[in-house]
Amino acid sequence: MEHFNSTPLQIDLRRHLRENDEDRDLTRLICEIADASKYIINAIRTGDLGMAGTSNLYGEKQLALDVLSDRIIIKRLRHSGVVANLVSEESDEVVSIDPDNEDKFSVAFDPLDGSSLVDVNMAVGTIVSIYKGGNLLQPGRNQVAAMYILYGPRTTLVYSTGKGVHEFGMNSLMEYTLNYQNIRMTGPARIYSPGGLRSKYTPGTERFARTLEENGTKLRYSGGFVPDINQLLIKRGGVFMYPHLTDAPSGKLRLLYELNPMAFLVEQAGGAASDGRRRILDIEPDSVDLRAPVFIGTPAAVALAEQCIREEEG
Ligand code: F6P
Ligand code: MN
């Protein structure tokens, strides 16, 4: 993993994409999302913390910030000229812009993941999944790119177009410049981030968690999916889970908006992502709101989770 922070040479996002020889329209799309994130940061820093008075299709109450972030991205992408279809975790229908144009891209996104952490001033993020053509209901392995933006003490952007994973930091001019290139998460799993209520874990997940603890793996859970995954990538290893629970067999996290893009990024860094039985990126979605359990991070830890779950099932 190459580190660029201390070099005087600043490689910005657009130049990085150009030097990676990316498709011009995909470059445009990624840069539009990066630009939209500047308005989202501003909304987080200074915006209304109140409720919007509406709910998303999962029945979760929306904050004014969720709705605003959603609008910022939709507006930007609608006018980008490179998008076929859009779907957001915050709205219940696909926005069709040029729906049958196979040369354009379709985008599934979570505009402000973890937004309930904003009032306690913890980190949140935007997660984006990109497919070529008009079809949004494809297995995640068909993604042509995935990215997230993490709004923490610093703002960082991580992307992959299938040629490694790269992290950029926002500088004082609000430009994203390269911090790390070709991030690899091949170190041992020294940290773990367990989502969901422990008393609702099934025996296999409970045994997995106990084995990690007995092996000295430390708890590091923020409650925000983006910072929790970013931690695994930048610390080069570890495991995050939001498992199937006794009262929620599909867990909590959503395949299109959360799991597929993160699984794509983590696999690109040499990690693995499973629902306990199969690779996340091989799940065939039949609806945009599908949820799935997830065990994601260092391959050995994900394999151990699968083993514990297989044995639980007998
Ligand atoms: O949108 C889902 C989310 O907020 C993620 O950011 C996070 O990983 C998860 O939910 C936290 O869920 P819980 O509050 O059940 O720990
Ligand atoms: Mn979310």
Coordinates of C-alpha atoms and ligand atoms in Angstrom, one line a residue:
M1 CA 0.0 0.0 0.0
E2 CA 1.7 3.2 -1.1
H3 CA 1.3 6.3 1.0
F4 CA 1.2 9.7 -0.6
N5 CA 0.5 12.1 2.3
S6 CA 4.0 13.3 2.9
T7 CA 5.0 13.9 -0.8
P8 CA 4.7 17.4 -2.2
L9 CA 3.1 16.0 -5.3
Q10 CA -0.7 16.0 -5.0
I11 CA -2.5 13.7 -7.3
D12 CA -6.1 14.7 -7.4
L13 CA -9.1 12.4 -8.0
R14 CA -9.6 13.3 -11.7
R15 CA -6.0 12.9 -12.5
H16 CA -5.9 9.6 -10.8
L17 CA -8.8 8.3 -12.8
R18 CA -7.3 9.6 -16.0
E19 CA -3.9 8.0 -15.3
N20 CA -5.8 4.7 -14.5
D21 CA -7.1 5.1 -18.0
E22 CA -10.8 5.1 -16.9
D23 CA -13.7 5.5 -19.2
R24 CA -14.4 9.2 -19.6
D25 CA -18.1 8.9 -18.6
L26 CA -17.3 6.9 -15.5
T27 CA -14.6 9.4 -14.6
R28 CA -17.3 12.1 -14.9
L29 CA -19.8 10.2 -12.8
I30 CA -17.2 9.6 -10.0
C31 CA -16.2 13.2 -10.0
E32 CA -19.8 14.4 -9.9
I33 CA -20.4 12.3 -6.8
A34 CA -17.2 13.7 -5.3
D35 CA -18.4 17.2 -6.0
A36 CA -21.9 16.5 -4.5
S37 CA -20.2 15.4 -1.3
K38 CA -18.9 18.9 -0.7
Y39 CA -22.5 20.1 -0.4
I40 CA -23.3 17.2 1.9
I41 CA -20.4 18.1 4.2
N42 CA -21.7 21.6 4.4
A43 CA -25.2 20.3 5.2
I44 CA -23.8 18.1 8.0
R45 CA -21.7 20.8 9.5
T46 CA -24.3 23.6 9.5
G47 CA -27.6 22.1 8.7
D48 CA -30.9 21.4 10.5
L49 CA -30.7 18.4 12.9
G50 CA -34.4 17.9 13.0
M51 CA -36.7 15.3 11.5
A52 CA -38.1 15.7 8.0
G53 CA -41.5 14.3 9.1
T54 CA -41.2 11.5 6.5
S55 CA -40.1 7.8 6.5
N56 CA -38.1 5.8 4.0
L57 CA -39.4 2.5 2.6
Y58 CA -37.9 0.6 5.6
G59 CA -40.1 2.7 7.9
E60 CA -37.1 4.6 9.3
K61 CA -37.9 8.2 10.2
Q62 CA -35.9 10.5 7.9
L63 CA -33.9 13.4 9.1
A64 CA -34.0 16.7 7.2
L65 CA -30.3 15.9 6.5
D66 CA -31.1 12.5 4.9
V67 CA -33.6 14.1 2.5
L68 CA -31.3 17.0 1.7
S69 CA -28.3 14.7 1.0
D70 CA -30.5 12.6 -1.2
R71 CA -31.7 15.6 -3.2
I72 CA -28.1 16.9 -3.6
I73 CA -27.0 13.6 -5.2
I74 CA -30.0 13.1 -7.3
K75 CA -29.9 16.6 -8.7
R76 CA -26.2 16.3 -9.6
L77 CA -26.6 12.9 -11.2
R78 CA -29.7 13.8 -13.1
H79 CA -27.8 16.5 -14.9
S80 CA -24.6 14.6 -15.4
G81 CA -25.5 13.2 -18.8
V82 CA -24.0 9.8 -18.0
V83 CA -26.7 8.1 -15.9
A84 CA -29.4 5.7 -17.0
N85 CA -31.2 4.9 -13.7
L86 CA -30.8 5.9 -10.0
V87 CA -32.0 4.4 -6.9
S88 CA -31.5 5.6 -3.3
E89 CA -31.9 4.1 0.1
E90 CA -34.0 7.1 1.0
S91 CA -36.6 7.0 -1.7
D92 CA -38.8 4.2 -2.7
E93 CA -38.6 4.3 -6.5
V94 CA -36.1 4.1 -9.3
V95 CA -35.4 7.5 -10.9
S96 CA -35.2 6.8 -14.6
I97 CA -33.2 9.3 -16.6
D98 CA -32.3 7.4 -19.8
P99 CA -33.4 4.0 -18.6
D100 CA -32.5 1.8 -21.6
N101 CA -29.2 3.4 -22.6
E102 CA -26.7 0.6 -22.2
D103 CA -23.8 3.0 -22.6
K104 CA -24.8 5.0 -19.5
F105 CA -24.5 3.9 -15.8
S106 CA -27.0 3.0 -13.1
V107 CA -26.3 4.0 -9.6
A108 CA -27.6 2.7 -6.2
F109 CA -26.6 4.9 -3.3
D110 CA -27.1 5.6 0.4
P111 CA -26.8 9.4 0.6
L112 CA -26.1 9.6 4.3
D113 CA -25.5 6.3 6.0
G114 CA -25.5 6.4 9.8
S115 CA -27.3 9.7 9.9
S116 CA -28.7 9.0 13.4
L117 CA -25.0 9.5 14.5
V118 CA -24.9 13.2 13.4
D119 CA -26.5 14.5 16.6
V120 CA -23.9 12.8 18.7
N121 CA -21.2 14.1 16.3
M122 CA -19.9 10.8 15.2
A123 CA -18.7 9.9 11.7
V124 CA -21.2 9.2 8.8
G125 CA -20.8 8.5 5.1
T126 CA -22.2 8.3 1.6
I127 CA -22.0 4.9 -0.1
V128 CA -22.3 4.4 -3.9
S129 CA -22.6 1.4 -6.2
I130 CA -22.2 1.7 -10.0
Y131 CA -23.3 -0.6 -12.8
K132 CA -23.0 -0.2 -16.6
G133 CA -26.3 0.0 -18.4
G134 CA -29.8 0.3 -17.1
N135 CA -30.2 -2.8 -14.9
L136 CA -30.0 -2.2 -11.1
L137 CA -31.0 -5.8 -10.1
Q138 CA -27.7 -7.5 -10.8
P139 CA -25.3 -9.4 -8.6
G140 CA -22.7 -7.1 -7.0
R141 CA -19.9 -8.8 -8.8
N142 CA -21.1 -6.9 -12.0
Q143 CA -20.4 -3.5 -10.4
V144 CA -18.0 -1.4 -12.5
A145 CA -17.2 0.8 -9.6
A146 CA -17.9 1.5 -6.0
M147 CA -17.0 4.3 -3.6
Y148 CA -17.7 5.9 -0.3
I149 CA -17.1 9.3 1.3
L150 CA -16.5 9.4 5.0
Y151 CA -17.4 12.5 6.9
G152 CA -15.3 12.3 10.0
P153 CA -12.8 14.7 11.6
R154 CA -11.4 14.7 8.1
T155 CA -13.3 14.0 4.9
T156 CA -12.0 11.1 2.8
L157 CA -13.1 9.3 -0.4
V158 CA -12.4 5.7 -1.2
Y159 CA -13.0 4.3 -4.7
S160 CA -12.4 1.3 -6.9
T161 CA -13.1 0.6 -10.5
G162 CA -11.8 -2.9 -10.2
K163 CA -8.1 -1.9 -10.3
G164 CA -7.4 -1.8 -6.5
V165 CA -8.7 0.5 -3.8
H166 CA -7.5 4.1 -3.4
E167 CA -8.1 6.7 -0.6
F168 CA -8.2 10.4 -1.1
G169 CA -8.3 13.2 1.5
M170 CA -10.1 16.5 1.1
N171 CA -7.6 19.4 1.3
S172 CA -8.1 23.0 2.3
L173 CA -9.2 23.8 -1.3
M174 CA -11.9 21.1 -1.0
E175 CA -10.1 19.0 -3.6
Y176 CA -9.6 15.2 -3.1
T177 CA -6.0 14.3 -3.2
L178 CA -4.4 10.8 -3.1
N179 CA -3.5 9.5 0.4
Y180 CA -3.1 5.7 -0.2
Q181 CA -3.0 3.7 -3.4
N182 CA -3.7 0.0 -3.7
I183 CA -4.8 -0.5 -0.1
R184 CA -4.4 -4.1 1.0
M185 CA -6.2 -5.6 4.0
T186 CA -4.1 -8.7 4.3
G187 CA -3.0 -8.3 7.9
P188 CA -4.4 -10.4 10.8
A189 CA -7.9 -9.5 12.2
R190 CA -6.9 -7.7 15.4
I191 CA -10.2 -5.7 15.6
Y192 CA -13.8 -6.6 15.2
S193 CA -17.0 -4.6 14.8
P194 CA -20.1 -6.6 15.8
G195 CA -23.5 -5.1 14.9
G196 CA -26.8 -6.2 16.2
L197 CA -28.0 -7.2 19.7
R198 CA -25.7 -10.0 21.0
S199 CA -28.6 -11.8 22.8
K200 CA -30.2 -12.3 19.4
Y201 CA -27.2 -13.9 17.8
T202 CA -27.7 -17.5 16.7
P203 CA -25.3 -20.1 18.2
G204 CA -22.9 -20.1 15.2
T205 CA -22.4 -16.3 15.3
E206 CA -22.1 -16.4 19.1
R207 CA -19.3 -19.0 18.8
F208 CA -17.6 -16.9 16.1
A209 CA -17.7 -13.8 18.3
R210 CA -16.4 -15.8 21.3
T211 CA -13.6 -17.3 19.3
L212 CA -12.5 -13.8 18.1
E213 CA -12.5 -12.6 21.7
E214 CA -10.6 -15.6 23.0
N215 CA -8.0 -14.9 20.3
G216 CA -7.5 -11.4 21.6
T217 CA -9.4 -9.5 18.9
K218 CA -10.4 -6.1 20.2
L219 CA -13.9 -4.5 19.9
R220 CA -14.0 -1.5 17.6
Y221 CA -17.6 -0.6 16.7
S222 CA -18.7 2.9 16.0
G223 CA -22.3 2.1 14.8
G224 CA -21.6 3.8 11.4
F225 CA -21.0 1.3 8.6
V226 CA -18.7 3.6 6.6
P227 CA -16.3 4.5 9.4
D228 CA -16.3 0.9 10.6
I229 CA -15.4 -0.5 7.1
N230 CA -12.9 2.3 6.6
Q231 CA -11.2 1.4 9.8
L232 CA -10.7 -2.2 8.5
L233 CA -9.3 -1.0 5.2
I234 CA -6.9 1.6 6.6
K235 CA -5.8 -0.6 9.5
R236 CA -5.2 -3.4 7.0
G237 CA -7.4 -6.0 8.6
G238 CA -10.2 -7.0 10.9
V239 CA -13.8 -8.1 10.6
F240 CA -17.2 -6.3 10.6
M241 CA -20.5 -8.2 11.0
Y242 CA -24.1 -7.5 11.1
P243 CA -25.4 -11.0 11.3
H244 CA -28.7 -12.7 10.9
L245 CA -30.5 -12.4 14.3
T246 CA -33.1 -14.7 15.9
D247 CA -35.8 -12.0 15.2
A248 CA -34.3 -10.7 11.9
P249 CA -33.1 -13.5 9.7
S250 CA -31.8 -11.1 7.0
G251 CA -29.9 -8.9 9.4
K252 CA -30.2 -5.1 8.9
L253 CA -28.0 -3.9 6.1
R254 CA -29.2 -3.5 2.6
L255 CA -27.6 -5.3 -0.3
L256 CA -27.8 -2.7 -3.1
Y257 CA -26.9 0.4 -1.1
E258 CA -24.6 -0.9 1.6
L259 CA -23.3 -4.4 1.2
N260 CA -22.5 -4.7 -2.5
P261 CA -20.4 -1.5 -2.7
M262 CA -18.5 -2.3 0.5
A263 CA -18.0 -6.0 -0.6
F264 CA -16.6 -4.8 -3.9
L265 CA -14.2 -2.4 -2.2
V266 CA -13.1 -5.0 0.4
E267 CA -12.6 -7.7 -2.1
Q268 CA -10.5 -5.3 -4.2
A269 CA -8.3 -4.8 -1.2
G270 CA -7.8 -8.6 -0.8
G271 CA -10.6 -9.1 1.8
A272 CA -13.8 -11.2 1.7
A273 CA -17.5 -10.6 2.3
S274 CA -20.1 -13.3 3.0
D275 CA -23.7 -13.6 4.2
G276 CA -22.5 -16.6 6.3
R277 CA -23.2 -19.0 3.5
R278 CA -22.2 -17.4 0.2
R279 CA -20.3 -14.5 -1.3
I280 CA -22.2 -11.3 -1.0
L281 CA -21.3 -10.3 -4.5
D282 CA -22.9 -13.5 -5.9
I283 CA -26.4 -12.8 -4.4
E284 CA -29.0 -12.3 -7.1
P285 CA -31.3 -9.5 -6.0
D286 CA -35.0 -9.7 -6.8
S287 CA -35.8 -6.3 -5.3
V288 CA -34.1 -3.1 -4.6
D289 CA -34.8 -3.3 -0.8
L290 CA -33.3 -6.7 -0.1
R291 CA -31.4 -7.1 3.1
A292 CA -28.7 -9.7 4.0
P293 CA -26.5 -10.6 6.9
V294 CA -22.9 -9.8 6.5
F295 CA -19.4 -10.9 7.6
I296 CA -16.8 -8.8 5.9
G297 CA -13.1 -8.2 6.3
T298 CA -9.9 -10.3 6.5
P299 CA -10.5 -13.5 4.5
A300 CA -9.4 -15.9 7.4
A301 CA -11.9 -14.3 9.8
V302 CA -14.7 -14.4 7.2
A303 CA -13.9 -18.1 6.5
L304 CA -14.1 -18.8 10.3
A305 CA -17.5 -17.1 10.4
E306 CA -18.7 -19.3 7.6
Q307 CA -17.4 -22.4 9.3
C308 CA -19.1 -21.5 12.6
I309 CA -22.4 -20.9 10.7
R310 CA -22.1 -24.1 8.7
E311 CA -21.6 -26.1 11.8
E312 CA -24.5 -24.4 13.5
E313 CA -26.7 -25.5 10.7
G314 CA -25.4 -29.1 11.0
Ligands
F6P1 O1 -27.9 2.3 7.9 C1 -27.5 1.3 8.6 C2 -26.6 1.6 9.9 O2 -26.9 2.9 10.4 C3 -25.1 1.4 9.6 O3 -24.4 2.6 9.4 C4 -24.7 0.7 10.9 O4 -23.6 -0.2 10.6 C5 -25.9 0.0 11.4 O5 -27.0 0.6 10.8 C6 -26.0 0.1 12.9 O6 -27.1 -0.6 13.3 P1 -27.3 -0.7 14.9 O7 -27.8 0.6 15.3 O8 -28.4 -1.8 15.0 O9 -26.0 -1.1 15.6
MN2 MN -27.7 3.2 5.5

